[in-house]
Amino acid sequence: MNDLASAAVPGRPPCDVPAARAALRRAAPALAAFAAIRLLGLVVLAVWSTADGKDWHTLLTARWDALWYTRVAEQGYGYTVQLPNGDVHSNLAFFPLLPWLERGLSALTPLSPADAGLVVTWLASLAAAWALYATGERLHGQRAGIALAALWAALPVGIVQSMAYSEALFTALAAWSLYAVLTGRWVWAGVLTSLAGLTRPVGAAVVAAVWISAAVTLWRQRAGGVRLRAALRAQPGLLPGVLLAPLGWCGFFLWVGARQGSFTGYLDVQGNWGNGFDGGIAFGTFVWHQLSGPAFAAGLGLLVGVGLAIWLYLRGVRQGQPLPLAVYGGTVLLLALTAKGYFGSKPRLMLPAYPLLLPLAVGLARWRPVRAWLVVGLVAAGSAAYGAFWLNGSGPP
């Protein structure tokens, strides 16, 4: 793992406007590539939806989870749906930051909460692409940063980055938080991690990355003979950042528990949705049923996809991926693979695991530009077609 202490920049101003402008100029090619790939996805979706007699705008803003977020923005928490089998689906399962932003933006503009959610997602996806570029550039150079942003845009489920869903917002907050850790901005890391914890349940992965990185940073300095107090002074803001990091996630978890009258209230809500963690038993059983039944090809595809994700993670670790990224990417991957229920959501749940793409980005950066962009273009075209097919079919649950 790269030494966090060597990557940190203690004492650097947290907000340097000229430096931010220069960083944005350097990121412009990555943002342009990201926007072009996502625009291609939207154009293909619009054409496909029109041919299928559906409205692309409705598919992006008013179906599946997007409807639940909009209801929270419009009505607050407390809405439930009782299914014929007796299960109760509560909107308490959905974390509040996206609906808060939807409500706030719709109050300040003529936009409806649903359209406000779309605007928030599009802006957040650009912010995430910038963070991915900045991370790739810092670790492996400009070309790797551009490749990382482009690959994230061209994922098979990349269309979710253009929906009124919370994945893009969460990825932006998580990626900038981890970048703050890499650059020694611990307070910023704590604030952004807290906001990520208000966005999705997997915000716990960002908290884990910040805490473990902070602990290892102090341990390395202590191992070098530095006293704890001196080590903390050498890392300005580390302790406040560590204390701030879990506030968002823990705050919502405890609030739902108090509202439900049980410390495990949020877990109970998720249980009623059929979600939870069983160590991957349910997912493994699902894959086995696919492999042993008529859907063998689908099961084989799932197995290959899981194997590829695990291989990319291990490859990144072997290449010396910095500790914050390794902890975060591994935790997101672990949570996605060990969760039960809604097996079709697995690819979407792994969308924020951008560190898994770093080995591919590094490899692309070593190719000749024409060859690299040809590959990215082909992958982007496949992503656009799959996204349109997906949303006009079963779509993301």
PDB file of N, CA and C in Angstrom, residues 48-106:
ATOM      1  N   TRP A  48     -34.691   4.484 -28.412  1.00  0.00           N
ATOM      2  CA  TRP A  48     -35.219   3.159 -28.093  1.00  0.00           C
ATOM      3  C   TRP A  48     -36.602   3.287 -27.438  1.00  0.00           C
ATOM      4  N   SER A  49     -36.737   4.217 -26.500  1.00  0.00           N
ATOM      5  CA  SER A  49     -38.003   4.386 -25.785  1.00  0.00           C
ATOM      6  C   SER A  49     -39.107   4.840 -26.726  1.00  0.00           C
ATOM      7  N   THR A  50     -38.783   5.758 -27.627  1.00  0.00           N
ATOM      8  CA  THR A  50     -39.778   6.225 -28.597  1.00  0.00           C
ATOM      9  C   THR A  50     -40.253   5.077 -29.474  1.00  0.00           C
ATOM     10  N   ALA A  51     -39.310   4.258 -29.923  1.00  0.00           N
ATOM     11  CA  ALA A  51     -39.677   3.110 -30.756  1.00  0.00           C
ATOM     12  C   ALA A  51     -40.509   2.099 -29.978  1.00  0.00           C
ATOM     13  N   ASP A  52     -40.322   2.064 -28.653  1.00  0.00           N
ATOM     14  CA  ASP A  52     -41.033   1.114 -27.799  1.00  0.00           C
ATOM     15  C   ASP A  52     -42.318   1.695 -27.219  1.00  0.00           C
ATOM     16  N   GLY A  53     -42.610   2.942 -27.591  1.00  0.00           N
ATOM     17  CA  GLY A  53     -43.833   3.579 -27.115  1.00  0.00           C
ATOM     18  C   GLY A  53     -43.765   4.032 -25.670  1.00  0.00           C
ATOM     19  N   LYS A  54     -42.564   4.304 -25.178  1.00  0.00           N
ATOM     20  CA  LYS A  54     -42.397   4.750 -23.790  1.00  0.00           C
ATOM     21  C   LYS A  54     -41.736   6.117 -23.748  1.00  0.00           C
ATOM     22  N   ASP A  55     -41.797   6.750 -22.606  1.00  0.00           N
ATOM     23  CA  ASP A  55     -41.234   8.077 -22.428  1.00  0.00           C
ATOM     24  C   ASP A  55     -39.912   7.967 -21.669  1.00  0.00           C
ATOM     25  N   TRP A  56     -38.812   8.374 -22.297  1.00  0.00           N
ATOM     26  CA  TRP A  56     -37.487   8.256 -21.677  1.00  0.00           C
ATOM     27  C   TRP A  56     -37.403   9.075 -20.390  1.00  0.00           C
ATOM     28  N   HIS A  57     -38.080  10.220 -20.381  1.00  0.00           N
ATOM     29  CA  HIS A  57     -38.047  11.085 -19.191  1.00  0.00           C
ATOM     30  C   HIS A  57     -38.690  10.380 -17.999  1.00  0.00           C
ATOM     31  N   THR A  58     -39.792   9.689 -18.245  1.00  0.00           N
ATOM     32  CA  THR A  58     -40.459   8.946 -17.171  1.00  0.00           C
ATOM     33  C   THR A  58     -39.569   7.819 -16.654  1.00  0.00           C
ATOM     34  N   LEU A  59     -38.875   7.158 -17.574  1.00  0.00           N
ATOM     35  CA  LEU A  59     -37.990   6.071 -17.157  1.00  0.00           C
ATOM     36  C   LEU A  59     -36.876   6.583 -16.242  1.00  0.00           C
ATOM     37  N   LEU A  60     -36.435   7.814 -16.439  1.00  0.00           N
ATOM     38  CA  LEU A  60     -35.339   8.365 -15.649  1.00  0.00           C
ATOM     39  C   LEU A  60     -35.789   8.980 -14.325  1.00  0.00           C
ATOM     40  N   THR A  61     -37.048   9.429 -14.262  1.00  0.00           N
ATOM     41  CA  THR A  61     -37.464  10.223 -13.093  1.00  0.00           C
ATOM     42  C   THR A  61     -38.637   9.648 -12.301  1.00  0.00           C
ATOM     43  N   ALA A  62     -39.396   8.761 -12.881  1.00  0.00           N
ATOM     44  CA  ALA A  62     -40.662   8.400 -12.221  1.00  0.00           C
ATOM     45  C   ALA A  62     -40.920   6.903 -12.206  1.00  0.00           C
ATOM     46  N   ARG A  63     -39.886   6.115 -12.042  1.00  0.00           N
ATOM     47  CA  ARG A  63     -40.062   4.668 -11.889  1.00  0.00           C
ATOM     48  C   ARG A  63     -39.120   4.150 -10.828  1.00  0.00           C
ATOM     49  N   TRP A  64     -39.463   3.009 -10.251  1.00  0.00           N
ATOM     50  CA  TRP A  64     -38.625   2.321  -9.277  1.00  0.00           C
ATOM     51  C   TRP A  64     -38.256   3.235  -8.105  1.00  0.00           C
ATOM     52  N   ASP A  65     -36.996   3.222  -7.700  1.00  0.00           N
ATOM     53  CA  ASP A  65     -36.591   3.980  -6.506  1.00  0.00           C
ATOM     54  C   ASP A  65     -36.774   5.478  -6.675  1.00  0.00           C
ATOM     55  N   ALA A  66     -36.703   5.977  -7.910  1.00  0.00           N
ATOM     56  CA  ALA A  66     -36.865   7.415  -8.126  1.00  0.00           C
ATOM     57  C   ALA A  66     -38.209   7.901  -7.583  1.00  0.00           C
ATOM     58  N   LEU A  67     -39.252   7.072  -7.712  1.00  0.00           N
ATOM     59  CA  LEU A  67     -40.568   7.440  -7.171  1.00  0.00           C
ATOM     60  C   LEU A  67     -40.532   7.551  -5.654  1.00  0.00           C
ATOM     61  N   TRP A  68     -39.810   6.652  -5.012  1.00  0.00           N
ATOM     62  CA  TRP A  68     -39.727   6.673  -3.555  1.00  0.00           C
ATOM     63  C   TRP A  68     -38.986   7.917  -3.068  1.00  0.00           C
ATOM     64  N   TYR A  69     -37.903   8.264  -3.765  1.00  0.00           N
ATOM     65  CA  TYR A  69     -37.177   9.477  -3.375  1.00  0.00           C
ATOM     66  C   TYR A  69     -38.059  10.721  -3.544  1.00  0.00           C
ATOM     67  N   THR A  70     -38.817  10.757  -4.641  1.00  0.00           N
ATOM     68  CA  THR A  70     -39.693  11.903  -4.875  1.00  0.00           C
ATOM     69  C   THR A  70     -40.760  12.012  -3.794  1.00  0.00           C
ATOM     70  N   ARG A  71     -41.315  10.880  -3.368  1.00  0.00           N
ATOM     71  CA  ARG A  71     -42.324  10.910  -2.300  1.00  0.00           C
ATOM     72  C   ARG A  71     -41.738  11.442  -0.997  1.00  0.00           C
ATOM     73  N   VAL A  72     -40.514  11.031  -0.686  1.00  0.00           N
ATOM     74  CA  VAL A  72     -39.874  11.556   0.530  1.00  0.00           C
ATOM     75  C   VAL A  72     -39.705  13.065   0.413  1.00  0.00           C
ATOM     76  N   ALA A  73     -39.296  13.536  -0.773  1.00  0.00           N
ATOM     77  CA  ALA A  73     -39.115  14.978  -0.979  1.00  0.00           C
ATOM     78  C   ALA A  73     -40.432  15.728  -0.831  1.00  0.00           C
ATOM     79  N   GLU A  74     -41.521  15.137  -1.318  1.00  0.00           N
ATOM     80  CA  GLU A  74     -42.811  15.839  -1.315  1.00  0.00           C
ATOM     81  C   GLU A  74     -43.569  15.678  -0.002  1.00  0.00           C
ATOM     82  N   GLN A  75     -43.493  14.495   0.611  1.00  0.00           N
ATOM     83  CA  GLN A  75     -44.358  14.187   1.751  1.00  0.00           C
ATOM     84  C   GLN A  75     -43.595  13.904   3.038  1.00  0.00           C
ATOM     85  N   GLY A  76     -42.270  13.752   2.962  1.00  0.00           N
ATOM     86  CA  GLY A  76     -41.516  13.349   4.135  1.00  0.00           C
ATOM     87  C   GLY A  76     -41.612  11.851   4.357  1.00  0.00           C
ATOM     88  N   TYR A  77     -41.142  11.412   5.512  1.00  0.00           N
ATOM     89  CA  TYR A  77     -41.136   9.985   5.822  1.00  0.00           C
ATOM     90  C   TYR A  77     -42.459   9.558   6.456  1.00  0.00           C
ATOM     91  N   GLY A  78     -42.780   8.273   6.283  1.00  0.00           N
ATOM     92  CA  GLY A  78     -43.998   7.718   6.852  1.00  0.00           C
ATOM     93  C   GLY A  78     -44.856   6.983   5.844  1.00  0.00           C
ATOM     94  N   TYR A  79     -44.518   7.093   4.548  1.00  0.00           N
ATOM     95  CA  TYR A  79     -45.294   6.416   3.509  1.00  0.00           C
ATOM     96  C   TYR A  79     -44.946   4.928   3.480  1.00  0.00           C
ATOM     97  N   THR A  80     -45.945   4.077   3.431  1.00  0.00           N
ATOM     98  CA  THR A  80     -45.740   2.628   3.376  1.00  0.00           C
ATOM     99  C   THR A  80     -46.667   2.002   2.345  1.00  0.00           C
ATOM    100  N   VAL A  81     -46.273   0.851   1.863  1.00  0.00           N
ATOM    101  CA  VAL A  81     -47.089   0.044   0.945  1.00  0.00           C
ATOM    102  C   VAL A  81     -47.130  -1.368   1.493  1.00  0.00           C
ATOM    103  N   GLN A  82     -48.340  -1.909   1.646  1.00  0.00           N
ATOM    104  CA  GLN A  82     -48.480  -3.283   2.119  1.00  0.00           C
ATOM    105  C   GLN A  82     -48.720  -4.199   0.931  1.00  0.00           C
ATOM    106  N   LEU A  83     -47.854  -5.199   0.807  1.00  0.00           N
ATOM    107  CA  LEU A  83     -47.948  -6.136  -0.305  1.00  0.00           C
ATOM    108  C   LEU A  83     -48.961  -7.235   0.011  1.00  0.00           C
ATOM    109  N   PRO A  84     -49.450  -7.950  -1.022  1.00  0.00           N
ATOM    110  CA  PRO A  84     -50.423  -9.019  -0.786  1.00  0.00           C
ATOM    111  C   PRO A  84     -49.941 -10.093   0.189  1.00  0.00           C
ATOM    112  N   ASN A  85     -48.616 -10.311   0.256  1.00  0.00           N
ATOM    113  CA  ASN A  85     -48.100 -11.339   1.170  1.00  0.00           C
ATOM    114  C   ASN A  85     -47.923 -10.835   2.595  1.00  0.00           C
ATOM    115  N   GLY A  86     -48.298  -9.585   2.839  1.00  0.00           N
ATOM    116  CA  GLY A  86     -48.213  -9.030   4.179  1.00  0.00           C
ATOM    117  C   GLY A  86     -46.980  -8.194   4.454  1.00  0.00           C
ATOM    118  N   ASP A  87     -45.985  -8.257   3.579  1.00  0.00           N
ATOM    119  CA  ASP A  87     -44.778  -7.435   3.768  1.00  0.00           C
ATOM    120  C   ASP A  87     -45.134  -5.952   3.654  1.00  0.00           C
ATOM    121  N   VAL A  88     -44.432  -5.147   4.429  1.00  0.00           N
ATOM    122  CA  VAL A  88     -44.653  -3.704   4.418  1.00  0.00           C
ATOM    123  C   VAL A  88     -43.390  -3.021   3.915  1.00  0.00           C
ATOM    124  N   HIS A  89     -43.528  -2.269   2.822  1.00  0.00           N
ATOM    125  CA  HIS A  89     -42.409  -1.495   2.288  1.00  0.00           C
ATOM    126  C   HIS A  89     -42.554  -0.054   2.755  1.00  0.00           C
ATOM    127  N   SER A  90     -41.564   0.406   3.514  1.00  0.00           N
ATOM    128  CA  SER A  90     -41.582   1.754   4.074  1.00  0.00           C
ATOM    129  C   SER A  90     -40.532   2.618   3.394  1.00  0.00           C
ATOM    130  N   ASN A  91     -40.860   3.917   3.216  1.00  0.00           N
ATOM    131  CA  ASN A  91     -39.855   4.796   2.617  1.00  0.00           C
ATOM    132  C   ASN A  91     -38.735   5.161   3.593  1.00  0.00           C
ATOM    133  N   LEU A  92     -38.798   4.634   4.820  1.00  0.00           N
ATOM    134  CA  LEU A  92     -37.689   4.800   5.751  1.00  0.00           C
ATOM    135  C   LEU A  92     -36.444   4.043   5.288  1.00  0.00           C
ATOM    136  N   ALA A  93     -36.594   3.194   4.295  1.00  0.00           N
ATOM    137  CA  ALA A  93     -35.447   2.466   3.754  1.00  0.00           C
ATOM    138  C   ALA A  93     -34.538   3.381   2.952  1.00  0.00           C
ATOM    139  N   PHE A  94     -35.031   4.565   2.555  1.00  0.00           N
ATOM    140  CA  PHE A  94     -34.284   5.445   1.663  1.00  0.00           C
ATOM    141  C   PHE A  94     -33.642   6.587   2.444  1.00  0.00           C
ATOM    142  N   PHE A  95     -32.340   6.713   2.295  1.00  0.00           N
ATOM    143  CA  PHE A  95     -31.594   7.734   3.019  1.00  0.00           C
ATOM    144  C   PHE A  95     -31.966   9.134   2.514  1.00  0.00           C
ATOM    145  N   PRO A  96     -31.795  10.179   3.321  1.00  0.00           N
ATOM    146  CA  PRO A  96     -32.495  11.444   3.069  1.00  0.00           C
ATOM    147  C   PRO A  96     -31.792  12.492   2.220  1.00  0.00           C
ATOM    148  N   LEU A  97     -30.476  12.391   1.944  1.00  0.00           N
ATOM    149  CA  LEU A  97     -29.814  13.538   1.329  1.00  0.00           C
ATOM    150  C   LEU A  97     -30.363  13.856  -0.057  1.00  0.00           C
ATOM    151  N   LEU A  98     -30.553  12.846  -0.914  1.00  0.00           N
ATOM    152  CA  LEU A  98     -31.085  13.127  -2.256  1.00  0.00           C
ATOM    153  C   LEU A  98     -32.470  13.768  -2.176  1.00  0.00           C
ATOM    154  N   PRO A  99     -33.436  13.233  -1.431  1.00  0.00           N
ATOM    155  CA  PRO A  99     -34.737  13.913  -1.365  1.00  0.00           C
ATOM    156  C   PRO A  99     -34.658  15.302  -0.733  1.00  0.00           C
ATOM    157  N   TRP A 100     -33.742  15.508   0.210  1.00  0.00           N
ATOM    158  CA  TRP A 100     -33.558  16.861   0.746  1.00  0.00           C
ATOM    159  C   TRP A 100     -33.124  17.825  -0.352  1.00  0.00           C
ATOM    160  N   LEU A 101     -32.197  17.394  -1.179  1.00  0.00           N
ATOM    161  CA  LEU A 101     -31.731  18.242  -2.282  1.00  0.00           C
ATOM    162  C   LEU A 101     -32.835  18.442  -3.322  1.00  0.00           C
ATOM    163  N   GLU A 102     -33.607  17.399  -3.577  1.00  0.00           N
ATOM    164  CA  GLU A 102     -34.744  17.540  -4.499  1.00  0.00           C
ATOM    165  C   GLU A 102     -35.730  18.580  -3.989  1.00  0.00           C
ATOM    166  N   ARG A 103     -36.044  18.494  -2.714  1.00  0.00           N
ATOM    167  CA  ARG A 103     -37.002  19.442  -2.128  1.00  0.00           C
ATOM    168  C   ARG A 103     -36.449  20.871  -2.163  1.00  0.00           C
ATOM    169  N   GLY A 104     -35.182  21.020  -1.790  1.00  0.00           N
ATOM    170  CA  GLY A 104     -34.588  22.349  -1.772  1.00  0.00           C
ATOM    171  C   GLY A 104     -34.498  22.968  -3.149  1.00  0.00           C
ATOM    172  N   LEU A 105     -34.056  22.199  -4.144  1.00  0.00           N
ATOM    173  CA  LEU A 105     -33.931  22.742  -5.497  1.00  0.00           C
ATOM    174  C   LEU A 105     -35.288  23.067  -6.096  1.00  0.00           C
ATOM    175  N   SER A 106     -36.285  22.213  -5.858  1.00  0.00           N
ATOM    176  CA  SER A 106     -37.619  22.479  -6.399  1.00  0.00           C
ATOM    177  C   SER A 106     -38.253  23.702  -5.734  1.00  0.00           C
TER     178      SER A 106
END
